[in-house]
Amino acid sequence: VEAHFRLGVNVRHAEEQLRGTIALPHGTGRQQIVAVFAEGEKAREAQEAGAEFVGGEDLVKKVEEGFSDFDVAIATPDMMVAVGRLGRVLGPSGKMPNPKTGSVTFDVARAVQEVKAGKVEFRTDKTALVHVPVGKMSFTPDKLVDNAATLITSVIRAKPAAAKGKYIKGAYISSTMGPGVKVEPGSLHD
């Protein structure tokens, strides 16, 4: 199940772009595969926290050669020099570690645990739309409503200061291949 928002922002202006992360109260229902770029003690911490792939230069080389069987990449700041070379590979797929989203940190154990617990990233695409998973069809309606309400609150709070006019022009919830259902953002808070 995904939530979709049509926003009244001009994404051609950097100050009007929306980007953020949120920990959904009931997770997404999907197991995230995590790759951590770290060495030494931080690599051990990441492995203990449950990261599937952990490495330094060796993992960077593997990704350069085409490896991309992971959903989220996390890196320590000292590894960003090497990870920066992967911008062309990880950037287009949205996997590039970014300090703004908390995926570039020395606290890799906490970052891995947050991702495994249901932390998702939201951002506007080039047409001012936001698409975010909020759960699975097998979730109870209460869990889906909680996740959607938390997401809507976060999108409203993340409103860019430069945005003018009506902010949320439309909000919809849909299953992956199902029709969208219009949602009044205020109705989930009642």
mmCIF file of C-alpha atoms in Angstrom:
data_model
loop_
_atom_site.group_PDB
_atom_site.id
_atom_site.type_symbol
_atom_site.label_atom_id
_atom_site.label_comp_id
_atom_site.label_asym_id
_atom_site.label_seq_id
_atom_site.Cartn_x
_atom_site.Cartn_y
_atom_site.Cartn_z
ATOM 1 C CA VAL A 1 0.000 0.000 0.000
ATOM 2 C CA GLU A 2 1.379 3.391 -0.978
ATOM 3 C CA ALA A 3 0.472 6.985 -0.225
ATOM 4 C CA HIS A 4 0.792 9.562 -2.990
ATOM 5 C CA PHE A 5 0.770 13.347 -2.643
ATOM 6 C CA ARG A 6 0.421 16.033 -5.297
ATOM 7 C CA LEU A 7 2.101 19.118 -3.879
ATOM 8 C CA GLY A 8 1.914 22.786 -4.792
ATOM 9 C CA VAL A 9 5.676 23.314 -4.923
ATOM 10 C CA ASN A 10 7.946 24.296 -7.793
ATOM 11 C CA VAL A 11 10.639 21.594 -7.753
ATOM 12 C CA ARG A 12 12.816 23.554 -10.182
ATOM 13 C CA HIS A 13 13.738 25.750 -7.203
ATOM 14 C CA ALA A 14 16.004 23.962 -4.720
ATOM 15 C CA GLU A 15 14.438 25.739 -1.732
ATOM 16 C CA GLU A 16 10.991 24.318 -2.628
ATOM 17 C CA GLN A 17 12.040 20.679 -2.907
ATOM 18 C CA LEU A 18 10.749 18.361 -0.213
ATOM 19 C CA ARG A 19 12.933 15.645 1.276
ATOM 20 C CA GLY A 20 12.864 13.801 4.570
ATOM 21 C CA THR A 21 12.729 10.532 6.420
ATOM 22 C CA ILE A 22 10.193 9.054 8.792
ATOM 23 C CA ALA A 23 9.998 5.984 10.998
ATOM 24 C CA LEU A 24 6.570 4.442 10.424
ATOM 25 C CA PRO A 25 5.011 3.216 13.711
ATOM 26 C CA HIS A 26 4.187 -0.222 12.248
ATOM 27 C CA GLY A 27 6.973 -0.477 9.651
ATOM 28 C CA THR A 28 6.430 -1.115 5.961
ATOM 29 C CA GLY A 29 5.996 -4.866 6.203
ATOM 30 C CA ARG A 30 8.962 -5.300 3.874
ATOM 31 C CA GLN A 31 12.398 -6.540 4.903
ATOM 32 C CA GLN A 32 15.050 -4.004 3.855
ATOM 33 C CA ILE A 33 18.442 -5.262 2.677
ATOM 34 C CA VAL A 34 21.160 -2.948 3.993
ATOM 35 C CA ALA A 35 24.704 -2.363 2.713
ATOM 36 C CA VAL A 36 27.111 -0.518 5.010
ATOM 37 C CA PHE A 37 30.334 1.097 3.821
ATOM 38 C CA ALA A 38 32.545 1.020 6.919
ATOM 39 C CA GLU A 39 35.843 -0.390 8.136
ATOM 40 C CA GLY A 40 37.212 -1.706 11.425
ATOM 41 C CA GLU A 41 35.094 -1.336 14.555
ATOM 42 C CA LYS A 42 32.216 0.366 12.694
ATOM 43 C CA ALA A 43 32.019 -2.564 10.246
ATOM 44 C CA ARG A 44 31.696 -4.970 13.184
ATOM 45 C CA GLU A 45 28.949 -2.799 14.736
ATOM 46 C CA ALA A 46 27.026 -2.762 11.444
ATOM 47 C CA GLN A 47 27.248 -6.537 11.124
ATOM 48 C CA GLU A 48 26.005 -7.030 14.696
ATOM 49 C CA ALA A 49 23.092 -4.646 14.004
ATOM 50 C CA GLY A 50 21.939 -6.866 11.133
ATOM 51 C CA ALA A 51 23.385 -5.334 7.943
ATOM 52 C CA GLU A 52 23.527 -7.912 5.147
ATOM 53 C CA PHE A 53 26.540 -6.453 3.314
ATOM 54 C CA VAL A 54 29.409 -4.724 5.094
ATOM 55 C CA GLY A 55 32.723 -3.631 3.635
ATOM 56 C CA GLY A 56 35.086 -0.831 2.774
ATOM 57 C CA GLU A 57 37.018 -0.499 -0.477
ATOM 58 C CA ASP A 58 36.128 -4.113 -1.323
ATOM 59 C CA LEU A 59 32.386 -3.339 -1.228
ATOM 60 C CA VAL A 60 32.942 -0.132 -3.242
ATOM 61 C CA LYS A 61 34.717 -2.167 -5.955
ATOM 62 C CA LYS A 62 31.933 -4.755 -5.918
ATOM 63 C CA VAL A 63 29.278 -2.025 -6.461
ATOM 64 C CA GLU A 64 31.391 -0.451 -9.245
ATOM 65 C CA GLU A 65 31.344 -3.846 -10.973
ATOM 66 C CA GLY A 66 27.537 -3.919 -10.932
ATOM 67 C CA PHE A 67 26.471 -5.301 -7.541
ATOM 68 C CA SER A 68 23.216 -3.645 -6.412
ATOM 69 C CA ASP A 69 21.270 -6.307 -4.485
ATOM 70 C CA PHE A 70 20.445 -4.015 -1.557
ATOM 71 C CA ASP A 71 17.716 -1.475 -0.786
ATOM 72 C CA VAL A 72 19.563 1.024 1.445
ATOM 73 C CA ALA A 73 23.196 2.127 1.643
ATOM 74 C CA ILE A 74 24.720 3.562 4.815
ATOM 75 C CA ALA A 75 28.256 4.918 5.106
ATOM 76 C CA THR A 76 30.572 6.333 7.728
ATOM 77 C CA PRO A 77 31.822 9.872 6.948
ATOM 78 C CA ASP A 78 35.418 8.663 6.509
ATOM 79 C CA MET A 79 34.255 6.245 3.759
ATOM 80 C CA MET A 80 32.451 8.955 1.749
ATOM 81 C CA VAL A 81 35.627 9.714 -0.229
ATOM 82 C CA ALA A 82 35.479 6.194 -1.685
ATOM 83 C CA VAL A 83 31.654 6.014 -1.793
ATOM 84 C CA GLY A 84 31.539 9.349 -3.653
ATOM 85 C CA ARG A 85 32.884 7.530 -6.722
ATOM 86 C CA LEU A 86 29.625 5.529 -6.748
ATOM 87 C CA GLY A 87 27.449 8.605 -7.331
ATOM 88 C CA ARG A 88 26.671 7.647 -10.930
ATOM 89 C CA VAL A 89 25.675 4.128 -9.869
ATOM 90 C CA LEU A 90 23.818 4.752 -6.583
ATOM 91 C CA GLY A 91 22.414 8.232 -7.316
ATOM 92 C CA PRO A 92 19.823 7.389 -10.004
ATOM 93 C CA SER A 93 18.446 4.475 -7.963
ATOM 94 C CA GLY A 94 18.120 6.636 -4.817
ATOM 95 C CA LYS A 95 20.595 4.556 -2.800
ATOM 96 C CA MET A 96 23.384 7.123 -2.385
ATOM 97 C CA PRO A 97 24.170 7.749 1.314
ATOM 98 C CA ASN A 98 23.208 11.275 2.332
ATOM 99 C CA PRO A 99 23.898 13.096 5.619
ATOM 100 C CA LYS A 100 20.487 14.836 5.407
ATOM 101 C CA THR A 101 18.657 11.516 5.568
ATOM 102 C CA GLY A 102 20.861 10.052 8.293
ATOM 103 C CA SER A 103 22.585 7.494 6.067
ATOM 104 C CA VAL A 104 26.040 9.061 6.546
ATOM 105 C CA THR A 105 26.862 8.594 10.226
ATOM 106 C CA PHE A 106 29.358 7.118 12.644
ATOM 107 C CA ASP A 107 26.438 5.569 14.570
ATOM 108 C CA VAL A 108 25.953 2.843 11.954
ATOM 109 C CA ALA A 109 24.322 0.412 14.397
ATOM 110 C CA ARG A 110 21.474 2.845 15.110
ATOM 111 C CA ALA A 111 21.086 3.702 11.406
ATOM 112 C CA VAL A 112 20.812 0.003 10.462
ATOM 113 C CA GLN A 113 18.287 -0.644 13.246
ATOM 114 C CA GLU A 114 16.138 2.326 12.140
ATOM 115 C CA VAL A 115 16.062 1.115 8.538
ATOM 116 C CA LYS A 116 15.178 -2.415 9.655
ATOM 117 C CA ALA A 117 12.391 -1.021 11.891
ATOM 118 C CA GLY A 118 10.632 0.772 9.025
ATOM 119 C CA LYS A 119 12.347 4.097 8.373
ATOM 120 C CA VAL A 120 11.410 5.357 4.906
ATOM 121 C CA GLU A 121 12.558 8.315 2.856
ATOM 122 C CA PHE A 122 10.196 10.662 1.043
ATOM 123 C CA ARG A 123 11.028 13.269 -1.585
ATOM 124 C CA THR A 124 9.380 15.113 -4.422
ATOM 125 C CA ASP A 125 9.983 13.848 -7.918
ATOM 126 C CA LYS A 126 10.376 16.173 -10.906
ATOM 127 C CA THR A 127 6.587 16.574 -11.212
ATOM 128 C CA ALA A 128 6.057 17.583 -7.524
ATOM 129 C CA LEU A 129 4.658 14.166 -6.565
ATOM 130 C CA VAL A 130 5.639 12.163 -3.478
ATOM 131 C CA HIS A 131 5.222 8.363 -3.359
ATOM 132 C CA VAL A 132 5.807 6.497 -0.077
ATOM 133 C CA PRO A 133 4.998 2.933 1.008
ATOM 134 C CA VAL A 134 2.849 2.839 4.177
ATOM 135 C CA GLY A 135 2.352 -0.897 4.653
ATOM 136 C CA LYS A 136 1.027 -4.094 3.131
ATOM 137 C CA MET A 137 -2.501 -5.221 2.307
ATOM 138 C CA SER A 138 -2.178 -7.790 5.108
ATOM 139 C CA PHE A 139 -1.926 -4.981 7.712
ATOM 140 C CA THR A 140 -5.003 -4.250 9.806
ATOM 141 C CA PRO A 141 -6.837 -1.032 8.871
ATOM 142 C CA ASP A 142 -5.711 0.553 12.167
ATOM 143 C CA LYS A 143 -2.037 -0.017 11.348
ATOM 144 C CA LEU A 144 -2.434 1.427 7.845
ATOM 145 C CA VAL A 145 -4.249 4.498 9.213
ATOM 146 C CA ASP A 146 -1.540 5.030 11.877
ATOM 147 C CA ASN A 147 1.234 4.798 9.272
ATOM 148 C CA ALA A 148 -0.606 7.083 6.820
ATOM 149 C CA ALA A 149 -1.411 9.671 9.519
ATOM 150 C CA THR A 150 2.226 9.722 10.653
ATOM 151 C CA LEU A 151 3.356 10.196 7.056
ATOM 152 C CA ILE A 152 0.867 12.994 6.366
ATOM 153 C CA THR A 153 1.933 14.801 9.543
ATOM 154 C CA SER A 154 5.584 14.537 8.481
ATOM 155 C CA VAL A 155 4.893 15.811 4.960
ATOM 156 C CA ILE A 156 2.960 18.781 6.386
ATOM 157 C CA ARG A 157 5.742 19.562 8.903
ATOM 158 C CA ALA A 158 8.381 19.347 6.165
ATOM 159 C CA LYS A 159 6.681 22.052 4.082
ATOM 160 C CA PRO A 160 9.410 24.179 2.494
ATOM 161 C CA ALA A 161 9.377 27.779 3.766
ATOM 162 C CA ALA A 162 9.516 29.046 0.175
ATOM 163 C CA ALA A 163 6.343 27.162 -0.889
ATOM 164 C CA LYS A 164 3.493 29.528 -1.764
ATOM 165 C CA GLY A 165 -0.222 28.839 -2.242
ATOM 166 C CA LYS A 166 -1.986 25.553 -1.517
ATOM 167 C CA TYR A 167 0.583 23.014 -0.295
ATOM 168 C CA ILE A 168 -1.181 19.625 -0.559
ATOM 169 C CA LYS A 169 -3.242 19.631 -3.749
ATOM 170 C CA GLY A 170 -4.218 15.979 -3.480
ATOM 171 C CA ALA A 171 -3.555 12.882 -1.386
ATOM 172 C CA TYR A 172 -4.297 9.310 -2.423
ATOM 173 C CA ILE A 173 -3.760 5.829 -1.038
ATOM 174 C CA SER A 174 -3.612 2.781 -3.287
ATOM 175 C CA SER A 175 -2.503 -0.810 -3.356
ATOM 176 C CA THR A 176 0.325 -1.528 -5.778
ATOM 177 C CA MET A 177 -1.877 -2.414 -8.732
ATOM 178 C CA GLY A 178 -5.201 -1.085 -7.429
ATOM 179 C CA PRO A 179 -7.082 2.155 -7.953
ATOM 180 C CA GLY A 180 -6.216 5.199 -5.862
ATOM 181 C CA VAL A 181 -8.577 6.395 -3.149
ATOM 182 C CA LYS A 182 -8.654 10.130 -2.436
ATOM 183 C CA VAL A 183 -7.839 11.042 1.165
ATOM 184 C CA GLU A 184 -8.598 14.279 2.963
ATOM 185 C CA PRO A 185 -5.354 14.849 4.953
ATOM 186 C CA GLY A 186 -7.255 16.261 7.958
ATOM 187 C CA SER A 187 -9.596 13.249 8.156
ATOM 188 C CA LEU A 188 -6.839 10.888 9.381
ATOM 189 C CA HIS A 189 -6.268 12.985 12.505
ATOM 190 C CA ASP A 190 -9.859 12.690 13.809
#
